[in-house]
JSON list of C-alpha atoms in Angstrom, two decimals:
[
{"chain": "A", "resi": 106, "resn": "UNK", "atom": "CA", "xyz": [-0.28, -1.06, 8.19]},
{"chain": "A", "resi": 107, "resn": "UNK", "atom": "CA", "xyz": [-1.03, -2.18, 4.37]},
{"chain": "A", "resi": 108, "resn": "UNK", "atom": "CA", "xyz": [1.99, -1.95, 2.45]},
{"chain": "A", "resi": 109, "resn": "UNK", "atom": "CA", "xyz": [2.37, -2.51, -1.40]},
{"chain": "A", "resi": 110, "resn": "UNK", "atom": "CA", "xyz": [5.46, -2.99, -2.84]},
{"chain": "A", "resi": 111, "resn": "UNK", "atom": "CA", "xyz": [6.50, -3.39, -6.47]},
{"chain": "A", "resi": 112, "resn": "UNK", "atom": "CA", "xyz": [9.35, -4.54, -8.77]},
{"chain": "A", "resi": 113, "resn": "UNK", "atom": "CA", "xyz": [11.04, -4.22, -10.35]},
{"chain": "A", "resi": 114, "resn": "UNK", "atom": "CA", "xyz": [11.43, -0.19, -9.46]},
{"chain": "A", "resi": 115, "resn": "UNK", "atom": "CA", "xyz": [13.65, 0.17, -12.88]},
{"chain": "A", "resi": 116, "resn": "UNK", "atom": "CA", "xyz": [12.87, -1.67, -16.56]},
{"chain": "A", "resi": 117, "resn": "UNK", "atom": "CA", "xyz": [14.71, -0.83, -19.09]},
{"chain": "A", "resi": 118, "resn": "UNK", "atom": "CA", "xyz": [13.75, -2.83, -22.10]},
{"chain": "A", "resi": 119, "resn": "UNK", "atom": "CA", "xyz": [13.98, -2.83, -25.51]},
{"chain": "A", "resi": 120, "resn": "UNK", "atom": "CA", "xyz": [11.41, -2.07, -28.59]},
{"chain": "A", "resi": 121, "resn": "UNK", "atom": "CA", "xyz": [9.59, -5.53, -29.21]},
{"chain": "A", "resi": 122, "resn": "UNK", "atom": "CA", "xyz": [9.99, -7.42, -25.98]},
{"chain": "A", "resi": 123, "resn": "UNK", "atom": "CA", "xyz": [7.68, -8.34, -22.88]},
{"chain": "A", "resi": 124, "resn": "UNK", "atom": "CA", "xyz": [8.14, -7.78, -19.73]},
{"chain": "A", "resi": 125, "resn": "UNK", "atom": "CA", "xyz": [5.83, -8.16, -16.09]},
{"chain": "A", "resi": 126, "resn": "UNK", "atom": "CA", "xyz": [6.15, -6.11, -13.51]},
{"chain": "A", "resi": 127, "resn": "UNK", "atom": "CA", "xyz": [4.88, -7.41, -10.13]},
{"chain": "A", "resi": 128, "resn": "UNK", "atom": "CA", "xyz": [2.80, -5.61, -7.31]},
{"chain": "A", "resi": 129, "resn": "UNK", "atom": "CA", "xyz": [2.53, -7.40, -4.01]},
{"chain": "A", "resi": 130, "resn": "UNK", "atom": "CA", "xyz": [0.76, -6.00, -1.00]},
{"chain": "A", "resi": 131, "resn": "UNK", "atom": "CA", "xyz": [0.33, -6.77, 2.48]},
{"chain": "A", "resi": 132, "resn": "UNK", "atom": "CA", "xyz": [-3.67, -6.81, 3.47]},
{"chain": "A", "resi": 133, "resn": "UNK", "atom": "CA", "xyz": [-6.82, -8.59, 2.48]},
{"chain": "A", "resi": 134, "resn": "UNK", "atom": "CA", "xyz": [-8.10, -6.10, -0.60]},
{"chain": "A", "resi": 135, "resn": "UNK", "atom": "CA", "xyz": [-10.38, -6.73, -3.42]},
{"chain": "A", "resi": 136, "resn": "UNK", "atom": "CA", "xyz": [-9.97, -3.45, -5.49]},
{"chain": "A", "resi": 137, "resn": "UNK", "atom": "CA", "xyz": [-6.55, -2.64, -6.98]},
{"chain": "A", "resi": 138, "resn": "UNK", "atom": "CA", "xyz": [-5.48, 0.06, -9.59]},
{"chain": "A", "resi": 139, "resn": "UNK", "atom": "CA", "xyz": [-2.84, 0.52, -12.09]},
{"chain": "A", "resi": 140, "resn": "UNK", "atom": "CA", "xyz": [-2.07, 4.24, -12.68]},
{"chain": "A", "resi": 141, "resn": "UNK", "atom": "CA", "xyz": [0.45, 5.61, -15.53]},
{"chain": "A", "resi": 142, "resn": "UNK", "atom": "CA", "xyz": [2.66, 8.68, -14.66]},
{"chain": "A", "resi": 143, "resn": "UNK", "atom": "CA", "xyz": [4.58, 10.79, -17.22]},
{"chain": "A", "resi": 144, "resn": "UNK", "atom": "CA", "xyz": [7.16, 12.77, -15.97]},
{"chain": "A", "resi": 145, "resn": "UNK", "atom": "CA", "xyz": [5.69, 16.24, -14.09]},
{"chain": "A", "resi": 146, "resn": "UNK", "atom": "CA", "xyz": [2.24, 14.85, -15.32]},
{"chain": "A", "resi": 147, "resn": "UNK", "atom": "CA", "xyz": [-0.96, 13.31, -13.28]},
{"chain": "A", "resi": 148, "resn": "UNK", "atom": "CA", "xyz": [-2.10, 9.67, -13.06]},
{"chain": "A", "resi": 149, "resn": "UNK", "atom": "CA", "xyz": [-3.71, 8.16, -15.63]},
{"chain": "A", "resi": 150, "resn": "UNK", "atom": "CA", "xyz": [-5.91, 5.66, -14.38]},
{"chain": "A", "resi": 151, "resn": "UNK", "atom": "CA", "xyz": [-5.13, 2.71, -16.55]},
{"chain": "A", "resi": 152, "resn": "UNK", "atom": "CA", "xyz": [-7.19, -0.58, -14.93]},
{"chain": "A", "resi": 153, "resn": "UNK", "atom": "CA", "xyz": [-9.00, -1.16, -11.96]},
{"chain": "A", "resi": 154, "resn": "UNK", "atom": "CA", "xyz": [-9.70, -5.12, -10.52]},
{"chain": "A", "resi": 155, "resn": "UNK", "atom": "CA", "xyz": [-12.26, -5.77, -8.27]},
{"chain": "A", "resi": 156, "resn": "UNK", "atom": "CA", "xyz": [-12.16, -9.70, -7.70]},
{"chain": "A", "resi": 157, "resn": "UNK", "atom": "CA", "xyz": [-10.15, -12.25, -7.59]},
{"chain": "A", "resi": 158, "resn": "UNK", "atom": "CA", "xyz": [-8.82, -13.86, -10.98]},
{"chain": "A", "resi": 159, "resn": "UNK", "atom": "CA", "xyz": [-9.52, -10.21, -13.20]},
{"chain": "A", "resi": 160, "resn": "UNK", "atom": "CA", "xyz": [-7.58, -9.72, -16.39]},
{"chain": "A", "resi": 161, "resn": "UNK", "atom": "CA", "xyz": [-7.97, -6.43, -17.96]},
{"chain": "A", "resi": 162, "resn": "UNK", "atom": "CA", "xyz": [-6.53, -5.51, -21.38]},
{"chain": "A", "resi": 163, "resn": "UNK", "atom": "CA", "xyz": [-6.13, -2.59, -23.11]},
{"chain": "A", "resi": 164, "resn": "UNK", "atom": "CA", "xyz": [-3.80, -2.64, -26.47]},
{"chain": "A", "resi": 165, "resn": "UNK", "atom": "CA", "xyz": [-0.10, -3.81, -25.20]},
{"chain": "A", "resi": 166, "resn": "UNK", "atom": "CA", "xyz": [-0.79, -4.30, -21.58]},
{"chain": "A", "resi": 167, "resn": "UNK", "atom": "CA", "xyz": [-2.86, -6.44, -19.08]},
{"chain": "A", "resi": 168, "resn": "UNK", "atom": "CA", "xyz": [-3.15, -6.48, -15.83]},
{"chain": "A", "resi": 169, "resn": "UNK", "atom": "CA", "xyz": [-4.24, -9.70, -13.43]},
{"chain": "A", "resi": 170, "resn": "UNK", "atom": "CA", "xyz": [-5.51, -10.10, -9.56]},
{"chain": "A", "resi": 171, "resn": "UNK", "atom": "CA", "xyz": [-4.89, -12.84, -7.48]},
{"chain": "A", "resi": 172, "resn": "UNK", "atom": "CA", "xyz": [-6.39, -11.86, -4.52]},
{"chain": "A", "resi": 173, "resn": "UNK", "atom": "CA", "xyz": [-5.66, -14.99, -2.31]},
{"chain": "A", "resi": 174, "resn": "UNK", "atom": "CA", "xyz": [-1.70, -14.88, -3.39]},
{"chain": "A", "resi": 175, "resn": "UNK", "atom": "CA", "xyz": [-2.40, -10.61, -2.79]},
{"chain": "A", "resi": 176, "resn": "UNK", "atom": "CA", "xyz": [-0.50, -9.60, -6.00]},
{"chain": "A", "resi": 177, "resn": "UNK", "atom": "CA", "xyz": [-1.24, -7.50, -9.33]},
{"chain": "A", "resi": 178, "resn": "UNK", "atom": "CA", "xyz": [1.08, -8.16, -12.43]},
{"chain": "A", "resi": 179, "resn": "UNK", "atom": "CA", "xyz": [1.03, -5.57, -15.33]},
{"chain": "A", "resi": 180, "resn": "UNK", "atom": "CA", "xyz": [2.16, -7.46, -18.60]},
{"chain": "A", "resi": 181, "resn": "UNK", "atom": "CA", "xyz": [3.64, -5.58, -21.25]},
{"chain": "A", "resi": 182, "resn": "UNK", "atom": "CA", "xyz": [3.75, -7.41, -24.81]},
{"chain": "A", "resi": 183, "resn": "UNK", "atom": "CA", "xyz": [5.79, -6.05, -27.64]},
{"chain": "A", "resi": 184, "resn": "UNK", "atom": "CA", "xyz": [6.67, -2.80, -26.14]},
{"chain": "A", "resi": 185, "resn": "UNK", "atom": "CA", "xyz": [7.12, 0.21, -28.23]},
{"chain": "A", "resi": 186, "resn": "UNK", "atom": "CA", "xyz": [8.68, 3.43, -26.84]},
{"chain": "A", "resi": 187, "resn": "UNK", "atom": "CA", "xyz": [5.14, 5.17, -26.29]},
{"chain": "A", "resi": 188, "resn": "UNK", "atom": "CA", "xyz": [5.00, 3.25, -23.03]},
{"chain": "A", "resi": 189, "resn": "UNK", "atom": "CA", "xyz": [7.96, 4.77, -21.38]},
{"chain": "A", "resi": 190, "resn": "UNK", "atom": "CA", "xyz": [6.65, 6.11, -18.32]},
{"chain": "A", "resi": 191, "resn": "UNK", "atom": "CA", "xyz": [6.11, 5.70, -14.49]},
{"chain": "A", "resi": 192, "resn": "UNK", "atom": "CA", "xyz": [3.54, 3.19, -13.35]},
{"chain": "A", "resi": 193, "resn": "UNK", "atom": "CA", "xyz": [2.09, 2.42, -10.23]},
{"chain": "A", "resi": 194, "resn": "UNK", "atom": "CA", "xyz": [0.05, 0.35, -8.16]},
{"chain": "A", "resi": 195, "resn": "UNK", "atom": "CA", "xyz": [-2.29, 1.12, -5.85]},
{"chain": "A", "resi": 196, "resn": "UNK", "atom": "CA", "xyz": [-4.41, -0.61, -3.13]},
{"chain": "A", "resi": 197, "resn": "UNK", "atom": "CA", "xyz": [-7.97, 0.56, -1.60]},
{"chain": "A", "resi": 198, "resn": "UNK", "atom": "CA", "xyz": [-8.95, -1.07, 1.02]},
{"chain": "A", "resi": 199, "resn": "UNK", "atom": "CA", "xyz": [-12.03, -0.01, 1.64]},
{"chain": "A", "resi": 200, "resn": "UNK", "atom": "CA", "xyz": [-15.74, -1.21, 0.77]},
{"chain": "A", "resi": 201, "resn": "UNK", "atom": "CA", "xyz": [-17.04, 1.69, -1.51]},
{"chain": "A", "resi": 202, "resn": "UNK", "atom": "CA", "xyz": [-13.70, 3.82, -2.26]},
{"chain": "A", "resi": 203, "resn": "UNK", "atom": "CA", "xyz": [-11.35, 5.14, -0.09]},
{"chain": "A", "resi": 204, "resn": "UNK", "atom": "CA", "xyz": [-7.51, 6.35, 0.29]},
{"chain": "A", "resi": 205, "resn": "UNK", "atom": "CA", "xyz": [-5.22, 4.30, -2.07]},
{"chain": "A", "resi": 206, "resn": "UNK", "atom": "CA", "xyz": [-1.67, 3.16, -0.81]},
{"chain": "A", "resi": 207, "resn": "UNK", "atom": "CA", "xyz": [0.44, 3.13, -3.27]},
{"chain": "A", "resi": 208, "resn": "UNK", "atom": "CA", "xyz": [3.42, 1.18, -4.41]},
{"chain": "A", "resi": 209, "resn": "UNK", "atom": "CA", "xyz": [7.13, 3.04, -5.00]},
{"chain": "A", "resi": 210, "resn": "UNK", "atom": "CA", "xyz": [6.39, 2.72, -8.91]},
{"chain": "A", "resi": 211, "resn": "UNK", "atom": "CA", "xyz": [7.95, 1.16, -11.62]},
{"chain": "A", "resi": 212, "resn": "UNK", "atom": "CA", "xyz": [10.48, 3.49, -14.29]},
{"chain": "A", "resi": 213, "resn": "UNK", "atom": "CA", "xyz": [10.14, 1.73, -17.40]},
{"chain": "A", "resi": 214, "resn": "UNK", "atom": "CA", "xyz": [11.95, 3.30, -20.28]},
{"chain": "A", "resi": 215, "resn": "UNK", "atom": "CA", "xyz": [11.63, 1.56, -24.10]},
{"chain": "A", "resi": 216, "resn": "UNK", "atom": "CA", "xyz": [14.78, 2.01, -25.96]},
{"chain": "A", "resi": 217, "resn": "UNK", "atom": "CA", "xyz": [14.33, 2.08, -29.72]},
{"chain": "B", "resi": 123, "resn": "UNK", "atom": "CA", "xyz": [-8.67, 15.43, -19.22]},
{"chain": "B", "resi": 124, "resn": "UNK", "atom": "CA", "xyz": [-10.08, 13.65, -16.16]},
{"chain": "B", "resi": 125, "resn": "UNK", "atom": "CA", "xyz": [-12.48, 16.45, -14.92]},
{"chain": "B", "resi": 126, "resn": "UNK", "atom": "CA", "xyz": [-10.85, 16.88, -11.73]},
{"chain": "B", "resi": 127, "resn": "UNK", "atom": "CA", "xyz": [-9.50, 20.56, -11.81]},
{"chain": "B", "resi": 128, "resn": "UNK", "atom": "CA", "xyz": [-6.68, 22.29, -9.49]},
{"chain": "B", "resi": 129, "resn": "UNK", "atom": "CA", "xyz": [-5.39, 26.00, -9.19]},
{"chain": "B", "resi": 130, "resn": "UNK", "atom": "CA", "xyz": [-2.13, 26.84, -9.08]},
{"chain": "B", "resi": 131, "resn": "UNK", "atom": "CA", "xyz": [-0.35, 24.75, -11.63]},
{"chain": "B", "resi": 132, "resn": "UNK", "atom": "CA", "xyz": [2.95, 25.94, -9.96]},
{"chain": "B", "resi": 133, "resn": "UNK", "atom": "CA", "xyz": [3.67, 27.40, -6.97]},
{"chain": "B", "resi": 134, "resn": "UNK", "atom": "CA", "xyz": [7.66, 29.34, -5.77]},
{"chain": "B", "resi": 135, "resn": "UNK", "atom": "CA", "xyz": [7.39, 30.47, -1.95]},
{"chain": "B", "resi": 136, "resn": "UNK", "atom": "CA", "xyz": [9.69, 30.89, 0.48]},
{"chain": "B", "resi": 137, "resn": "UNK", "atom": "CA", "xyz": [10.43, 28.96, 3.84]},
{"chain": "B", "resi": 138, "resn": "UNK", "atom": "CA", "xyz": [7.62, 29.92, 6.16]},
{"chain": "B", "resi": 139, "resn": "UNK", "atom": "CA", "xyz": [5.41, 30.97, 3.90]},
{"chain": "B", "resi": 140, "resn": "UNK", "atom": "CA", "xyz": [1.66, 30.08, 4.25]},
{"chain": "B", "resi": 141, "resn": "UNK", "atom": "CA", "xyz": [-0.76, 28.58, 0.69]},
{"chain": "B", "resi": 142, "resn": "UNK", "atom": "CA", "xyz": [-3.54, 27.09, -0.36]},
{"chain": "B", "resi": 143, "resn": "UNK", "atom": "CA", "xyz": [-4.15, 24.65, -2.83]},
{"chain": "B", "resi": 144, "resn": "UNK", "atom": "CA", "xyz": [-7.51, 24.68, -4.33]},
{"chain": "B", "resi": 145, "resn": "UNK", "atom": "CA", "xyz": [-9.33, 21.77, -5.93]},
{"chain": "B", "resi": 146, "resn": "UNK", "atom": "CA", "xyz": [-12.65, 21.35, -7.94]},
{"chain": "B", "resi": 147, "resn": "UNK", "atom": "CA", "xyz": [-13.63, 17.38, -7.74]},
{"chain": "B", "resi": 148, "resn": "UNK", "atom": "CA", "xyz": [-15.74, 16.01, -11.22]},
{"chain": "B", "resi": 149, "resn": "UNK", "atom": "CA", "xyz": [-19.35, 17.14, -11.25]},
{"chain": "B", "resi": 150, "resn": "UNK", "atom": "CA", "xyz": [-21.68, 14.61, -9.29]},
{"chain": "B", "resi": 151, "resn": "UNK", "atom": "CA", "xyz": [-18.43, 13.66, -7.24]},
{"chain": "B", "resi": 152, "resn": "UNK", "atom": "CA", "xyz": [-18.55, 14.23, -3.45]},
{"chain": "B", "resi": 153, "resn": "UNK", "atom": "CA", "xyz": [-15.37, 12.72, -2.31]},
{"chain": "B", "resi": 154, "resn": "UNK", "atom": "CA", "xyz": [-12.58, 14.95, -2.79]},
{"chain": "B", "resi": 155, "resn": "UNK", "atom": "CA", "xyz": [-8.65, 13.30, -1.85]},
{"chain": "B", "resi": 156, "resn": "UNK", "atom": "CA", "xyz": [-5.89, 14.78, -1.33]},
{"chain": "B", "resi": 157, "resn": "UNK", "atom": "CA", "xyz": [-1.92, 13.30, -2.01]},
{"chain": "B", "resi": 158, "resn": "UNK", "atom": "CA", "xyz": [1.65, 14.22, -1.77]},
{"chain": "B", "resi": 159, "resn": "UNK", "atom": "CA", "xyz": [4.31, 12.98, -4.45]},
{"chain": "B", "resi": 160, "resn": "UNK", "atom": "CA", "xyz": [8.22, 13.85, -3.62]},
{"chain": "B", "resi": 161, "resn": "UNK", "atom": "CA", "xyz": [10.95, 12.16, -4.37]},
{"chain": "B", "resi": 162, "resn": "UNK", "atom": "CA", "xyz": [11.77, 10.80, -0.60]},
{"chain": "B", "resi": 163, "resn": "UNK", "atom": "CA", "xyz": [8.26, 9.87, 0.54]},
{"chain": "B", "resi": 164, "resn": "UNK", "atom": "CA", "xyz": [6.70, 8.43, -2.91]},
{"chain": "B", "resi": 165, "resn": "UNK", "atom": "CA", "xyz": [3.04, 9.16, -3.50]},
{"chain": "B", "resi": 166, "resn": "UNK", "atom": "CA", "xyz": [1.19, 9.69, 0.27]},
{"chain": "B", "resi": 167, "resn": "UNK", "atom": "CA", "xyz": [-1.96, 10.22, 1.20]},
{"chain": "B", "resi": 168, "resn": "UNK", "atom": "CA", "xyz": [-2.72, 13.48, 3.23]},
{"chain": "B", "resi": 169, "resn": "UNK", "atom": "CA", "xyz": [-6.83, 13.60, 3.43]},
{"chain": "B", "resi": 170, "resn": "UNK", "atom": "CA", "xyz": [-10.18, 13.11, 2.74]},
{"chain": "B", "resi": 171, "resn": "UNK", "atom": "CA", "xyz": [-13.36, 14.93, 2.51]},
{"chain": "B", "resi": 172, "resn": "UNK", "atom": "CA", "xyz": [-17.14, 13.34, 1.74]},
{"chain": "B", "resi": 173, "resn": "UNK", "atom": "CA", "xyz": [-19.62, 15.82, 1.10]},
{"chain": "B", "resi": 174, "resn": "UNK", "atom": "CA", "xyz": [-17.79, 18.71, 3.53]},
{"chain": "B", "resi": 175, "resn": "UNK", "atom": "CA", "xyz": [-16.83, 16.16, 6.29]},
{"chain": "B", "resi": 176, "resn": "UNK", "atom": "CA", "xyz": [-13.38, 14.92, 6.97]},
{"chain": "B", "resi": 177, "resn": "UNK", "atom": "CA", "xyz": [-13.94, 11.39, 6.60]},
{"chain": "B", "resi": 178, "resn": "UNK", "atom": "CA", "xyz": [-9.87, 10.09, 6.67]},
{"chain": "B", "resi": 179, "resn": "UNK", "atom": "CA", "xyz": [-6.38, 11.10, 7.80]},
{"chain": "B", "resi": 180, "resn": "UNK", "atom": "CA", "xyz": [-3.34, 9.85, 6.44]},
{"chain": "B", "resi": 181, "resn": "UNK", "atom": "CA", "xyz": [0.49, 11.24, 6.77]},
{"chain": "B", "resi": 182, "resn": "UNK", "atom": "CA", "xyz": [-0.60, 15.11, 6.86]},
{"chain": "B", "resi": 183, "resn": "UNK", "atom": "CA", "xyz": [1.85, 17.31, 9.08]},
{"chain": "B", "resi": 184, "resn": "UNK", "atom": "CA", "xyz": [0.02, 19.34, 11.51]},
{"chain": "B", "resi": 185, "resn": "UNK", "atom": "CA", "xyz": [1.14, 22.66, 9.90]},
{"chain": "B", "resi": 186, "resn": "UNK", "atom": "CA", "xyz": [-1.21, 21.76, 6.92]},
{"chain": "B", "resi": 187, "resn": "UNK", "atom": "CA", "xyz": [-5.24, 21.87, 7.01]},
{"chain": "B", "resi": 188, "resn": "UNK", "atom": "CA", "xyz": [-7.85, 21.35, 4.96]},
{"chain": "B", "resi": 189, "resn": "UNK", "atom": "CA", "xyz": [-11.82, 21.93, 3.94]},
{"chain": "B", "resi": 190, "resn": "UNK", "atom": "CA", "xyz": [-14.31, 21.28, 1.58]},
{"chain": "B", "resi": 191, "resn": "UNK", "atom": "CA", "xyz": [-16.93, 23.86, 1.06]},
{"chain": "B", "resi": 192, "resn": "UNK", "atom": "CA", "xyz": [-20.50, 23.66, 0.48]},
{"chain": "B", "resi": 193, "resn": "UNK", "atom": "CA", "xyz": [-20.38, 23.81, -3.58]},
{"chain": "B", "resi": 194, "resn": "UNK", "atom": "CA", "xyz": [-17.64, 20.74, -2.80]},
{"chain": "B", "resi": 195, "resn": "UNK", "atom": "CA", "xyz": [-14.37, 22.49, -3.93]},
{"chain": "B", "resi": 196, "resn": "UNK", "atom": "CA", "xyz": [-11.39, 21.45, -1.86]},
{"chain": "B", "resi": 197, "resn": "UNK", "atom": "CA", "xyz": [-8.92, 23.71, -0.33]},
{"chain": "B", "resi": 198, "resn": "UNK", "atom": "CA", "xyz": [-5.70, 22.62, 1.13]},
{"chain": "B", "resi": 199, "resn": "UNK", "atom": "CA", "xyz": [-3.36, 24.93, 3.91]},
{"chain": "B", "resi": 200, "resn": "UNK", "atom": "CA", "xyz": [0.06, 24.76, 3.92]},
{"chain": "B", "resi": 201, "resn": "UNK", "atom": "CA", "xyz": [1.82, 26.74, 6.37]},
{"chain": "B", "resi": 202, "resn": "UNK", "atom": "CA", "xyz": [5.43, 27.53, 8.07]},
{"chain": "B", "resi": 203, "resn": "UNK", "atom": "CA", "xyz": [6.31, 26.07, 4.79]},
{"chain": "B", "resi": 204, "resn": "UNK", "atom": "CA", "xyz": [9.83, 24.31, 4.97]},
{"chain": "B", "resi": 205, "resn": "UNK", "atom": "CA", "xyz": [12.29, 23.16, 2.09]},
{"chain": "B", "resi": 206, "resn": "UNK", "atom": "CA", "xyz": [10.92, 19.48, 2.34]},
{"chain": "B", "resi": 207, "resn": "UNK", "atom": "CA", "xyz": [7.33, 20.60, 2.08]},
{"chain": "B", "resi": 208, "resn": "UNK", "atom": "CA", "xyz": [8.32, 21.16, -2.19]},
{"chain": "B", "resi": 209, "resn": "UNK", "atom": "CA", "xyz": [5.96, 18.11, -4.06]},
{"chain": "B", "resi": 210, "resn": "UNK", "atom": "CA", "xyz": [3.34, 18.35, -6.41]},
{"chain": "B", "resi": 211, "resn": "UNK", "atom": "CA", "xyz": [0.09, 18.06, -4.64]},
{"chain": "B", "resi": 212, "resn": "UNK", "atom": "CA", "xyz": [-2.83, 16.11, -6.02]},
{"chain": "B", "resi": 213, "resn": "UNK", "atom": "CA", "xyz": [-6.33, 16.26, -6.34]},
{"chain": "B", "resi": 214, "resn": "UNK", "atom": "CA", "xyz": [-8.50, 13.06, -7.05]},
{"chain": "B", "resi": 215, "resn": "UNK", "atom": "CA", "xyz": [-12.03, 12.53, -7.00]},
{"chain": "B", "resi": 216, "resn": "UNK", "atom": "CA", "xyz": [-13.95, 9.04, -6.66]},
{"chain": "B", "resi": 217, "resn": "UNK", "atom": "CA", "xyz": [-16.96, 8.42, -8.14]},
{"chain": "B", "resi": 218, "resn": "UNK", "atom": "CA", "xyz": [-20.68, 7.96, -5.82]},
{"chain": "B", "resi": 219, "resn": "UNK", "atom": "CA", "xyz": [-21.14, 4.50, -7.90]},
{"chain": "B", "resi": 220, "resn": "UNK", "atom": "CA", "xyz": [-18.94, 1.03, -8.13]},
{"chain": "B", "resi": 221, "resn": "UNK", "atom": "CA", "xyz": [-16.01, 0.44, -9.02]},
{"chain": "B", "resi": 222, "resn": "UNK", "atom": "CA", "xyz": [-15.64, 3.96, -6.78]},
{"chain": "B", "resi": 223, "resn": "UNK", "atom": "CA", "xyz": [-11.93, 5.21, -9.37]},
{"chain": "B", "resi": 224, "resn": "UNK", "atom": "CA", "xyz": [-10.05, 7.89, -8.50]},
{"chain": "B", "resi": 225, "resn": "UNK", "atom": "CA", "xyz": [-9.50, 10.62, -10.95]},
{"chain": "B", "resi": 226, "resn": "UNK", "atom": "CA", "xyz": [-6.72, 12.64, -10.05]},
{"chain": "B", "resi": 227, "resn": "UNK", "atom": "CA", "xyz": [-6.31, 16.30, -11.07]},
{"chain": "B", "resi": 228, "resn": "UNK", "atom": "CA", "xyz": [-3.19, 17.88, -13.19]},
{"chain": "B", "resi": 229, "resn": "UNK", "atom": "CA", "xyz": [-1.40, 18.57, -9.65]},
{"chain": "B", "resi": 230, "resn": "UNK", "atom": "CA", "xyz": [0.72, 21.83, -8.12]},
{"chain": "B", "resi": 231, "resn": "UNK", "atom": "CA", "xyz": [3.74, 21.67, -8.02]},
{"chain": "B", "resi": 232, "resn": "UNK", "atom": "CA", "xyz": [4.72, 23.42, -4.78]},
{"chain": "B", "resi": 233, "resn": "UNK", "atom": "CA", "xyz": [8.23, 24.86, -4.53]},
{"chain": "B", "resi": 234, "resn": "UNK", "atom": "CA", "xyz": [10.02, 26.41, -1.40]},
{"chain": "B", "resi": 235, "resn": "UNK", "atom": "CA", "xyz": [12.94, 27.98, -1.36]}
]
């Protein structure tokens, strides 16, 4: 059964800092996603990686795949308190799209 | 706005109740997916549909059902609704072309009392 776990679960970080969070799962997979949740919202798909050694970057974040070592990190550079929100992980193990398994999700809140 | 629409946005029942869920996928989308977020489980897949077939099962109690019709809108069956059944429900649609994304709808949030 493919699990995918992250951490940490909880950030709490201040205004200007960086922080990684990590997302390590269990079975061979060449297609992971990084979603954004606001509270009572929907995901917003943020990147997806489809090979081994992707970077993706959009404005304070990036997002990396090491395929062989099976984890995802999500880098956050010079937060500001926009980014406060749920994120999560999520694995598809499938050849053309199927069901993601998802990690537990990280809380990160941005104090001023 | 990801395309991926779902009716109700909210949803109050009571404890053996019986609703559906109903989900229009992006245009040009056939897959249609269904998910369960609560606090205990996380976020859980419950089903998918290709083009009106069941093509995948996941953690979805036998009390729920679900179909997808012919102009690809999704409908999901809860019945003998109990407390623990309260979640928002999501939608999400995948693309026919690489890299295959989901696109998940706004949700219902389904509460039993």
């Amino acid at each position: 059964e493919l699990k995918v776990e992250q951490n940490p679960l909880f950030l709490s970080m201040q205004e200007g800092k960086n922080y990684t969070i990590y997302c390590n799962y269990s079975t061979t997979s060449d297609r992971l996603y990084w979603y954004r949740q606001d509270p009572g919202k929907s995901l917003e798909s943020l990147f997806v990686l489809l090979s081994n050694g992707a970077v993706k970057q959009e404005g304070r974040l990036m997002a990396s795949l090491d395929t062989k070592a099976r984890l995802s990190t999500l880098h956050i550079t010079a937060a500001v308190h926009d980014l406060s929100a749920t994120y999560f992980c999520a694995v598809d193990i499938g050849s053309s799209g199927s069901r993601l398994t998802f990690g537990e999700g990280t809380q990160l809140t941005v104090n001023p | 706005d990801s395309g991926v629409t779902q009716t109700p946005k909210h949803l109050i029942t009571a404890t053996g109740q019986r609703v559906t869920l109903r989900c229009s996928p992006r245009s040009g989308d056939l897959s249609v997916y269904w998910y369960q977020q609560s606090l205990d489980q996380g976020l859980q897949f419950l089903i998918q549909y290709y083009n009106g077939e069941e093509r995948a099962k996941g953690n979805i109690l036998e009390r729920f059902s679900a179909q997808q019709f012919p102009d690809l809108h999704s409908e999901l069956n809860l019945s003998s609704l109990e407390l623990g059944d309260s979640a928002l429900y999501f939608c999400a649609s995948t693309s026919r072309d690489p890299p295959y994304e989901q696109y998940f709808g706004p949700g219902t949030r389904l509460t039993v009392t």
